[in-house]
CSV table of C-alpha atoms and ligand atoms in Angstrom, one decimal:
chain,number,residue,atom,x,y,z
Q,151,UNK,CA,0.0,0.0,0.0
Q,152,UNK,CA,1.3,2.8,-1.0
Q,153,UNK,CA,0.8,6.7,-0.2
Q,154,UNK,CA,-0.6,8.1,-3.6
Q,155,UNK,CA,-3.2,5.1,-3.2
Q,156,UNK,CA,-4.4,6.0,-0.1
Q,157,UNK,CA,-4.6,9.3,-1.2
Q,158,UNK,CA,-7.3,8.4,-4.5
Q,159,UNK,CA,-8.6,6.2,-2.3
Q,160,UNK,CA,-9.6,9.5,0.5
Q,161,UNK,CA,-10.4,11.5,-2.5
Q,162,UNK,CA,-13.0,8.7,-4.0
Q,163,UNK,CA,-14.7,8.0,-0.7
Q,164,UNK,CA,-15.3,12.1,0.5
Q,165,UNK,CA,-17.5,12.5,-3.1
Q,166,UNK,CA,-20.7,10.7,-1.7
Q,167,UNK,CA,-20.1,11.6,2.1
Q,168,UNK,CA,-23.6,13.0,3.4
Q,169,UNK,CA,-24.3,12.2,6.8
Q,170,UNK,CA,-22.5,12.5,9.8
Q,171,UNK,CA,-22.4,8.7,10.9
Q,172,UNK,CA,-20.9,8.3,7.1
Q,173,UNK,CA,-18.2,11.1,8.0
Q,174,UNK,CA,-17.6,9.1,11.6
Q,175,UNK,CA,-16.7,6.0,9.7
Q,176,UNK,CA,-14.3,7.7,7.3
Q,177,UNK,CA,-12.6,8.9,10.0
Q,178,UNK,CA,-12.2,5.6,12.1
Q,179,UNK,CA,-11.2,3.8,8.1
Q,180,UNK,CA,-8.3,6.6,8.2
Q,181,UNK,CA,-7.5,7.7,11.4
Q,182,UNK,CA,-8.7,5.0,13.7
Q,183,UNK,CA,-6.2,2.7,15.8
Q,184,UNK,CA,-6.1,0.4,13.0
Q,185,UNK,CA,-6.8,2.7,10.3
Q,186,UNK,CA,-5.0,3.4,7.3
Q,187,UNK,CA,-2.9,6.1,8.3
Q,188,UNK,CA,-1.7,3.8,11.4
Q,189,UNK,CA,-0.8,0.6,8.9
Q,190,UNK,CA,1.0,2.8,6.9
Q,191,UNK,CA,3.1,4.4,9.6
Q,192,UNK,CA,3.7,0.7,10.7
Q,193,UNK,CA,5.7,-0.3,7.6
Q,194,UNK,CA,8.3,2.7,8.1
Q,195,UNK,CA,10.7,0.7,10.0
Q,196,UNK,CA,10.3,-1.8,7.1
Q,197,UNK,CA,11.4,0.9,4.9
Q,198,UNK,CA,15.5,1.7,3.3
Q,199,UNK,CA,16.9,4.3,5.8
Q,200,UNK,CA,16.8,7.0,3.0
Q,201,UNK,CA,13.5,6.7,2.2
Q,202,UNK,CA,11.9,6.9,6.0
Q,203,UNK,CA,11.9,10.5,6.4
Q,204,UNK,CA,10.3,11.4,2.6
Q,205,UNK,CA,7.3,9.0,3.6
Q,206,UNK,CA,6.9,10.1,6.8
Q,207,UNK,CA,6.1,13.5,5.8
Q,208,UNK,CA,4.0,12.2,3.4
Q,209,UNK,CA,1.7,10.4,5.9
Q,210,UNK,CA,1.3,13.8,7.9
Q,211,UNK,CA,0.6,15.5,4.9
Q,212,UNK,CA,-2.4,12.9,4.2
Q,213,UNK,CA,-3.2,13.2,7.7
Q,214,UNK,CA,-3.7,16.8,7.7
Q,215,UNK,CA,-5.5,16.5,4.3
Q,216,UNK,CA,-7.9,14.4,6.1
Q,217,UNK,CA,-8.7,16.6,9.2
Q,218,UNK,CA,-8.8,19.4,6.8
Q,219,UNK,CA,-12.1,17.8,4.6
Q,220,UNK,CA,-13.6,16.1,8.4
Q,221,UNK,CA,-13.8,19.7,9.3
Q,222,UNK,CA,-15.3,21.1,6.2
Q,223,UNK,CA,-17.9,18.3,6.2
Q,224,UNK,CA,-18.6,18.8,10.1
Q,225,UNK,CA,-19.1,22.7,9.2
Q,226,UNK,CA,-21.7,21.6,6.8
Q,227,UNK,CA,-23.6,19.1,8.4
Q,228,UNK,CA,-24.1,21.6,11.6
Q,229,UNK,CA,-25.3,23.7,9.5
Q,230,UNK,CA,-22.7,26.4,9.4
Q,231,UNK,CA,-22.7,29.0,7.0
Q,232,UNK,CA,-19.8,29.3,5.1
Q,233,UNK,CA,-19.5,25.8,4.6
Q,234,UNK,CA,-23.4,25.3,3.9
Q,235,UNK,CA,-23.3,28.2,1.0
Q,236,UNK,CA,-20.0,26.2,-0.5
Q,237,UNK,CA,-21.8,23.2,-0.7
Q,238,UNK,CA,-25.3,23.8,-1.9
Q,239,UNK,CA,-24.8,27.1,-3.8
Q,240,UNK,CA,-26.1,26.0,-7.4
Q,241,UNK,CA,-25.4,28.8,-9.7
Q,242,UNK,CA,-27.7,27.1,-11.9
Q,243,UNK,CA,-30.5,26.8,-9.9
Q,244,UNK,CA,-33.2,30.1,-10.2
Q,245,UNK,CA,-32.8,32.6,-7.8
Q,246,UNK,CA,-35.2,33.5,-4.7
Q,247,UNK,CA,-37.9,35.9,-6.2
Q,248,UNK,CA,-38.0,38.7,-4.4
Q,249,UNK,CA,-41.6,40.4,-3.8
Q,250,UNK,CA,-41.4,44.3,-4.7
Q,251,UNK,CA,-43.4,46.5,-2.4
Q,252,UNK,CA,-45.5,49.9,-3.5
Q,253,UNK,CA,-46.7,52.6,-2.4
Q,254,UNK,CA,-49.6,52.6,-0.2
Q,255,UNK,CA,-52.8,53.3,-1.6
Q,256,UNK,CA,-53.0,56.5,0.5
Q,257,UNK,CA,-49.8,57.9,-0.3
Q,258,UNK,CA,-50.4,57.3,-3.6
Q,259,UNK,CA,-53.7,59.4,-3.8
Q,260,UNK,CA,-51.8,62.3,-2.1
Q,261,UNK,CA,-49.3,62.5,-4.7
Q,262,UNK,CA,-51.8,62.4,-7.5
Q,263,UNK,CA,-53.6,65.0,-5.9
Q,264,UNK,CA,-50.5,67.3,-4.7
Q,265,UNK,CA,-49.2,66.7,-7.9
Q,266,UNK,CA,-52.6,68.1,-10.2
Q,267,UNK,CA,-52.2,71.3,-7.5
Q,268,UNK,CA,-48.7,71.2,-8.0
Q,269,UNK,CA,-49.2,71.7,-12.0
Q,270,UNK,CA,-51.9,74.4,-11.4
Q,271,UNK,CA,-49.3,76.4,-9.3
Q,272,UNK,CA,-49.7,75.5,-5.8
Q,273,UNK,CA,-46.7,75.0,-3.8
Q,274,UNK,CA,-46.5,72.2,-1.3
Q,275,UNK,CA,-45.8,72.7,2.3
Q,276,UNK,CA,-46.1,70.3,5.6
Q,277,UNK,CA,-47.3,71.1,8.9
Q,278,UNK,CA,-46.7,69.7,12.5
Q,279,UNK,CA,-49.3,67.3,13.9
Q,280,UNK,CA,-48.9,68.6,17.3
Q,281,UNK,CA,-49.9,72.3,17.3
Q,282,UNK,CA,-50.6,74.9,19.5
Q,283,UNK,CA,-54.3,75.5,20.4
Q,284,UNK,CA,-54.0,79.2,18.8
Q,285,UNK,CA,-53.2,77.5,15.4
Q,286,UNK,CA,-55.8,74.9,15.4
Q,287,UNK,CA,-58.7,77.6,16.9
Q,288,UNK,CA,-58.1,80.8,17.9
Q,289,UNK,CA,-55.9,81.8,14.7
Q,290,UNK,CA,-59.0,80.5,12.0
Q,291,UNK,CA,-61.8,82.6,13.9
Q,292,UNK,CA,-62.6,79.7,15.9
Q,293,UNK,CA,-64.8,80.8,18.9
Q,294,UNK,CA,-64.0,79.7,22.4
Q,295,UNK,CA,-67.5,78.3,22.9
Q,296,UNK,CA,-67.1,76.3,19.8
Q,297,UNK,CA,-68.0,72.3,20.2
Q,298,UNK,CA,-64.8,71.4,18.3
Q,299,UNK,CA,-62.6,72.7,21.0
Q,300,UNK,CA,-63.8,70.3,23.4
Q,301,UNK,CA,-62.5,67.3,24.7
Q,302,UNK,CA,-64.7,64.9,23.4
Q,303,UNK,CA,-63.7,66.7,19.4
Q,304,UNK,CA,-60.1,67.1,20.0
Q,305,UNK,CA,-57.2,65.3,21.8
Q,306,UNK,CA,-55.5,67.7,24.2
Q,307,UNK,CA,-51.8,66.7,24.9
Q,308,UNK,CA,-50.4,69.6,27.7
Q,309,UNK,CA,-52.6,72.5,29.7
Q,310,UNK,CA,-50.1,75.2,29.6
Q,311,UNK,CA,-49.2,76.2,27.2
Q,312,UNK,CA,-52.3,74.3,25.3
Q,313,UNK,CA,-50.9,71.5,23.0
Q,314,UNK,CA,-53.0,69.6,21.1
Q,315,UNK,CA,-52.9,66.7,18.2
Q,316,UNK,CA,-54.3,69.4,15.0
Q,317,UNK,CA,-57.9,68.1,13.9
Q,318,UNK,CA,-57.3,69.3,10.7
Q,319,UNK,CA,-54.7,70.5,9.0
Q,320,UNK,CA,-56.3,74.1,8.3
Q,321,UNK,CA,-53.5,75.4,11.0
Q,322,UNK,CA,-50.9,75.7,8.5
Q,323,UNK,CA,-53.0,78.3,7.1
Q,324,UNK,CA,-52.1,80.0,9.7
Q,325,UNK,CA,-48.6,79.2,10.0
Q,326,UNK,CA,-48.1,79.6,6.5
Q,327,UNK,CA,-49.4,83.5,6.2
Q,328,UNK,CA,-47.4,84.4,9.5
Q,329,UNK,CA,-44.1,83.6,7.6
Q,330,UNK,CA,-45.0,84.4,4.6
Q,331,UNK,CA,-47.0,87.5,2.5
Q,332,UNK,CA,-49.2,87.3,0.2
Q,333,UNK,CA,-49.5,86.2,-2.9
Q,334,UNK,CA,-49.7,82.6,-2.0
Q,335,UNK,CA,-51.2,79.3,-3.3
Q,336,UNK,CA,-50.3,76.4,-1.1
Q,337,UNK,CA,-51.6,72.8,-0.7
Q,338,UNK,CA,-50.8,70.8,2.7
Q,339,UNK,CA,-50.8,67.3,3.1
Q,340,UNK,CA,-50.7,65.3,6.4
Q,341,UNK,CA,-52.6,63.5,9.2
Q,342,UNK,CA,-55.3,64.8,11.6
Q,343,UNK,CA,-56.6,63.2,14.4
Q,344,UNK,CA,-60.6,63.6,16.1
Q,345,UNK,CA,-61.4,61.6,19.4
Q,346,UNK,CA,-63.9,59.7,17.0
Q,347,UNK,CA,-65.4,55.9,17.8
Q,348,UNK,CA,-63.9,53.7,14.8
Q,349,UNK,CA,-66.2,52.4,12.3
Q,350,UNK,CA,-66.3,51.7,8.7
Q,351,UNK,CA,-66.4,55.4,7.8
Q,352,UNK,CA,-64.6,56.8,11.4
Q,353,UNK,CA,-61.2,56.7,12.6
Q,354,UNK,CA,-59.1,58.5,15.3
Q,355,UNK,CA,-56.2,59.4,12.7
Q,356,UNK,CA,-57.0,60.2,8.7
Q,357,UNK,CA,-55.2,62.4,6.3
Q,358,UNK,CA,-56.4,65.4,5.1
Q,359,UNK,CA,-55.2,68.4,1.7
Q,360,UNK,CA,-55.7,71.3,2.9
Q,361,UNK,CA,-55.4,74.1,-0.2
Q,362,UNK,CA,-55.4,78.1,-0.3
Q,363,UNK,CA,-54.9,81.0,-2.4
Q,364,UNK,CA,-54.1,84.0,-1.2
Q,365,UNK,CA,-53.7,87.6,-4.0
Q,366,UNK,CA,-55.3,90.8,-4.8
Q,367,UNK,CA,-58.8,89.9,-6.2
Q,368,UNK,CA,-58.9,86.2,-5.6
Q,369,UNK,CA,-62.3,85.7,-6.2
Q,370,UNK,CA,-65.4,82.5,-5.4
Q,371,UNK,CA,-65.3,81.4,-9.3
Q,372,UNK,CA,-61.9,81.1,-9.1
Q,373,UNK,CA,-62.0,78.4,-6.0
Q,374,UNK,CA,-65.0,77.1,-8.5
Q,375,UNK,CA,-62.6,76.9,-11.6
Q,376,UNK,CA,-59.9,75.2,-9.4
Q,377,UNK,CA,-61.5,72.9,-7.8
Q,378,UNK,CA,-63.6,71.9,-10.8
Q,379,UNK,CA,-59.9,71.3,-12.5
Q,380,UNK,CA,-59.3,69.2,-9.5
Q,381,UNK,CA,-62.2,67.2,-9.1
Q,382,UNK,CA,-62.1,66.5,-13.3
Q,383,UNK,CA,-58.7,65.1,-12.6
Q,384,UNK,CA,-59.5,63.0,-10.2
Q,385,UNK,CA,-62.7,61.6,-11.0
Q,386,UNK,CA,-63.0,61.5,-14.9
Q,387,UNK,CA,-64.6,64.7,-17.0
Q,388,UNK,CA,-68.0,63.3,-17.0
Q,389,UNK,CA,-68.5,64.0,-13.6
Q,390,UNK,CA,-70.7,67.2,-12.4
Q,391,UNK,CA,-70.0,69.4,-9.2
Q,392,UNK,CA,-72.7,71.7,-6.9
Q,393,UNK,CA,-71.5,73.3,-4.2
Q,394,UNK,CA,-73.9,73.6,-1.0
Q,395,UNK,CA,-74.1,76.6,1.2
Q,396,UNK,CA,-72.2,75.8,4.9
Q,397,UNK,CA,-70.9,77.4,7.1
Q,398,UNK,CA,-67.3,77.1,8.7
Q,399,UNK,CA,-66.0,79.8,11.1
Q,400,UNK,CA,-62.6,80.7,8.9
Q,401,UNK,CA,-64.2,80.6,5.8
Q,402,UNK,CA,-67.6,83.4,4.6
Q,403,UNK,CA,-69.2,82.7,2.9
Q,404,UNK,CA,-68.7,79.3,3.1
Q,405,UNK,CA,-69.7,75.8,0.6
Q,406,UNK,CA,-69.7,72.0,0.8
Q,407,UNK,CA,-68.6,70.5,-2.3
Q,408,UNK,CA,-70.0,67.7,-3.9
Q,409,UNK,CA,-69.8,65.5,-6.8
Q,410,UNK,CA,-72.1,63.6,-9.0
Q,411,UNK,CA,-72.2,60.2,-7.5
Q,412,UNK,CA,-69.5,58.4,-9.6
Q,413,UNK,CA,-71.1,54.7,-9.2
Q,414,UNK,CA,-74.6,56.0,-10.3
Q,415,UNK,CA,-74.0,58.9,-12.1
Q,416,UNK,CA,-76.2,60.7,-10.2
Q,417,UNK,CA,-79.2,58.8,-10.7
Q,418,UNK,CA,-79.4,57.8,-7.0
Q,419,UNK,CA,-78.0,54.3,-5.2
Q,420,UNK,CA,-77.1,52.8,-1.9
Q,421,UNK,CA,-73.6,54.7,-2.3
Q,422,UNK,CA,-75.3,58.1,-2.6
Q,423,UNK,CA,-77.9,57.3,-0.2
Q,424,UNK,CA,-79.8,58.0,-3.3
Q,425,UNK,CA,-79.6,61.6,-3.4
Q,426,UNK,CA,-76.9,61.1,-6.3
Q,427,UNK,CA,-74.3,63.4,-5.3
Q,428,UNK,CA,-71.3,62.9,-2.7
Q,429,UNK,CA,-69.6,65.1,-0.7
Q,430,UNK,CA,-65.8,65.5,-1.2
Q,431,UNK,CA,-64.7,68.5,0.4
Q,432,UNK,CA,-65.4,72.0,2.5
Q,433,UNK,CA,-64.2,75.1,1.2
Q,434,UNK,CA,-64.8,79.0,1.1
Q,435,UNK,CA,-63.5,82.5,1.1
Q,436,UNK,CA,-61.0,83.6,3.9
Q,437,UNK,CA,-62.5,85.2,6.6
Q,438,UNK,CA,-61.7,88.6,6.5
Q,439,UNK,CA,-61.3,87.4,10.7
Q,440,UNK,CA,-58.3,85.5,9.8
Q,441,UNK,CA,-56.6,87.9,7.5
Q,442,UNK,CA,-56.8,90.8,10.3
Q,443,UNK,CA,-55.6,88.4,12.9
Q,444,UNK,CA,-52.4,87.3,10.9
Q,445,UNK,CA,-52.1,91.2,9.7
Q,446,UNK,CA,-52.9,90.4,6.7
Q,447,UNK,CA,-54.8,93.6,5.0
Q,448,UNK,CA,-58.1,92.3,4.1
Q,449,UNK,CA,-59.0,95.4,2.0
Q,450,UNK,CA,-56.1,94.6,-0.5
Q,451,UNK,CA,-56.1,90.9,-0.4
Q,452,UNK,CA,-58.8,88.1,-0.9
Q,453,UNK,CA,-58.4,84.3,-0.8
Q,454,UNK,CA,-60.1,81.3,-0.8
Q,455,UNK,CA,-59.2,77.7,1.2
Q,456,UNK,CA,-60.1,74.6,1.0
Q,457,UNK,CA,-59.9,70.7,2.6
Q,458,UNK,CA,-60.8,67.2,1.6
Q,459,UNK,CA,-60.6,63.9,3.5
Q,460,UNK,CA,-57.8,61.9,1.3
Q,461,UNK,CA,-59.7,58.4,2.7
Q,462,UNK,CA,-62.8,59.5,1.4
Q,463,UNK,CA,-61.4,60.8,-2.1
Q,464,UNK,CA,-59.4,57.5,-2.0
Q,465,UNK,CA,-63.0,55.6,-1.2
Q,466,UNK,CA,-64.7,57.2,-3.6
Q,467,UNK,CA,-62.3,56.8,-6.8
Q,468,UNK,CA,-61.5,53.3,-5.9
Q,469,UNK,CA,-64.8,51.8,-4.3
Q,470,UNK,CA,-63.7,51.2,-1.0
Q,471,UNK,CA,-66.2,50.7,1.7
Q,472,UNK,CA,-64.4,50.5,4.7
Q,473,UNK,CA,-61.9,53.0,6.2
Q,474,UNK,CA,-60.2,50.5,8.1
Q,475,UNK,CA,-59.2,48.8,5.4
Q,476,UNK,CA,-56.2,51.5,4.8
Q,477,UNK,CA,-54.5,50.7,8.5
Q,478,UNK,CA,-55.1,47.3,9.1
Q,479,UNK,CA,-51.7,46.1,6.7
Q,480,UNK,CA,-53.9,43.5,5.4
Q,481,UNK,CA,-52.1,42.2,2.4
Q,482,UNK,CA,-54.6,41.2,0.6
Q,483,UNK,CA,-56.2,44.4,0.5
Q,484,UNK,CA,-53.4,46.6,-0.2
Q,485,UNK,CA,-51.6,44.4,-3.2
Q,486,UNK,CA,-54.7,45.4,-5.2
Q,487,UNK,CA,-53.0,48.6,-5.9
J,1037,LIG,N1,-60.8,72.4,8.1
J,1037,LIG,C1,-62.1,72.0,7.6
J,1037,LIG,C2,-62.5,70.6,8.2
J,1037,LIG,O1,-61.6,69.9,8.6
J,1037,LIG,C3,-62.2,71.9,6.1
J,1037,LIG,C4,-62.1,73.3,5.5
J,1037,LIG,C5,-60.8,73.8,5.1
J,1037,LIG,C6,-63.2,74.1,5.2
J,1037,LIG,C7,-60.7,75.0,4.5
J,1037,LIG,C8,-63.1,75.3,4.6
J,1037,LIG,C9,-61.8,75.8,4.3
J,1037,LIG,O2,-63.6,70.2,8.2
């Protein structure tokens, strides 16, 4: 028996080595008391003087050789890493597919409907969503006795000074024409939160646009034009618009806006509550209140502001019944877009 043989012969039996009681007898045919390795170290006093030392060292290289590929083979069958992705990394074999995510659905409605202000002029600025109680009320003409200041409307954070979570974003009306002058034409984005019970049309936290123009000689048909624009965008051009007299404290006079019913085209259904027309938004001209508050000189300058629920718009355009259904991170319901 000779060194080189033994050697084939290793190399031969590692190829089908899989399991560890396989490896365990490999070792004890090599290594063992009466292995291999052990026979042929017993023939080197056989051996011509000059040839002892040359096969020595080439037993001890085999012997190394062989602890070398138990220890890869141990590596793999525990399960260790490095040796795991040598042995079963296919380069053949297809790769993992890996699931791409989007945007969700209500992101995606606020771009589109930033961006259709954003191409009609409007700039677009963010708000905080904890705000002082002077830009949530007091600042939009907001009366001290009004319901929506009270606890049961609004959650209060701190007394003194008053902080509060903004229950709409209509504050950055304020903000925005204490740091800037007129003219401007803005559109806000962000979240709002009312103490409300949830249910399918209800929740505690929903996202709101908020959108104003302020000039010399902004006038009602143009918050008409614009928004008509706007709801065209959104909604298709078939679809028709009214606005309803209402009446909110920073706005006179003041409108609800509504739109044909998109699912019966106004003819009257269960989504209407067959009067055939939705409401999508509240709106108006400044209050002449708020401009002289903010010293804004409400003889020169004119303006007109707006708001829309983004769930609702998001409802409406994509048939969505259930508000819920946007913050539960339900898969199933958010690949559909
Ligand atoms: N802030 C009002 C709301 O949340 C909406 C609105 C904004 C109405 C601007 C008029 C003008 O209900």
């Amino acid at each position: 028996m000779d060194i080189k043989a033994v050697s084939a012969q290793i190399d031969a039996d590692i190829q089908g080595l899989n399991s560890p009681e396989a490896l365990e007898q490999f070792r004890l045919k090599y290594l063992g008391r009466k292995g291999l390795l052990a026979e042929l170290t017993s023939t080197i006093p056989g051996l011509p003087k000059e040839e002892r030392a040359g096969f020595g060292q080439g037993v001890n290289t085999l012997k190394n050789k062989l602890l070398n590929l138990i220890e890869e083979k141990q590596k793999i069958f525990s399960g260790s890493c490095a040796g795991a992705a040598q042995a079963t990394c296919d380069i053949g074999m297809p790769g993992m597919a890996q699931e791409l995510g989007h945007l969700h659905p209500i992101t995606r409605i606020t771009d589109e409907i930033c961006a259709i202000f954003s191409r009609m002029g409007f700039s677009i600025v963010e708000g905080p969503e904890i705000e002082s109680e002077y830009n949530n009320f007091t600042g939009l003409n907001i009366p001290l006795e009004h319901p929506s200041r009270e606890a049961f409307d609004t959650f209060y954070l701190k007394d003194y000074p008053k902080l509060l979570l903004r229950s709409h974003t209509s504050p950055v009306q304020v903000r925005q024409m204490q740091e800037q002058k007129p003219p401007l034409a803005i559109v806000v984005p962000g979240r709002v939160y009312r103490p409300d019970a949830v249910d399918a049309s209800h929740s505690f936290m929903f996202h709101q646009v908020e959108g104003f123009m302020v000039d010399r000689e902004i006038k009602f048909s143009d918050l008409k034009g614009i928004l008509e624009m706007f709801a065209k965008a959104v909604f298709g051009s078939e679809i028709k618009m009214r606005f309803r007299p209402h009446f909110f404290p920073f706005t006179e006079p003041s409108a609800e806006v509504d739109i044909s019913c998109i699912i019966c085209k106004g003819k009257g259904c269960s989504v209407c509550g067959r009067k055939g027309w939705l409401e999508i938004l509240g709106s108006g001209m400044i209050h002449p209140n708020v401009f002289k508050q903010l010293g804004i000189d409400a003889k020169k300058y004119t303006g007109f502001a707006f708001g829309m629920g983004i769930e609702r718009i998001a409802m409406l355009k994509y048939g969505i019944n259930d508000i819920r259904l946007f913050f539960e991170n339900d898969l199933r319901f958010l690949r559909q877009f």
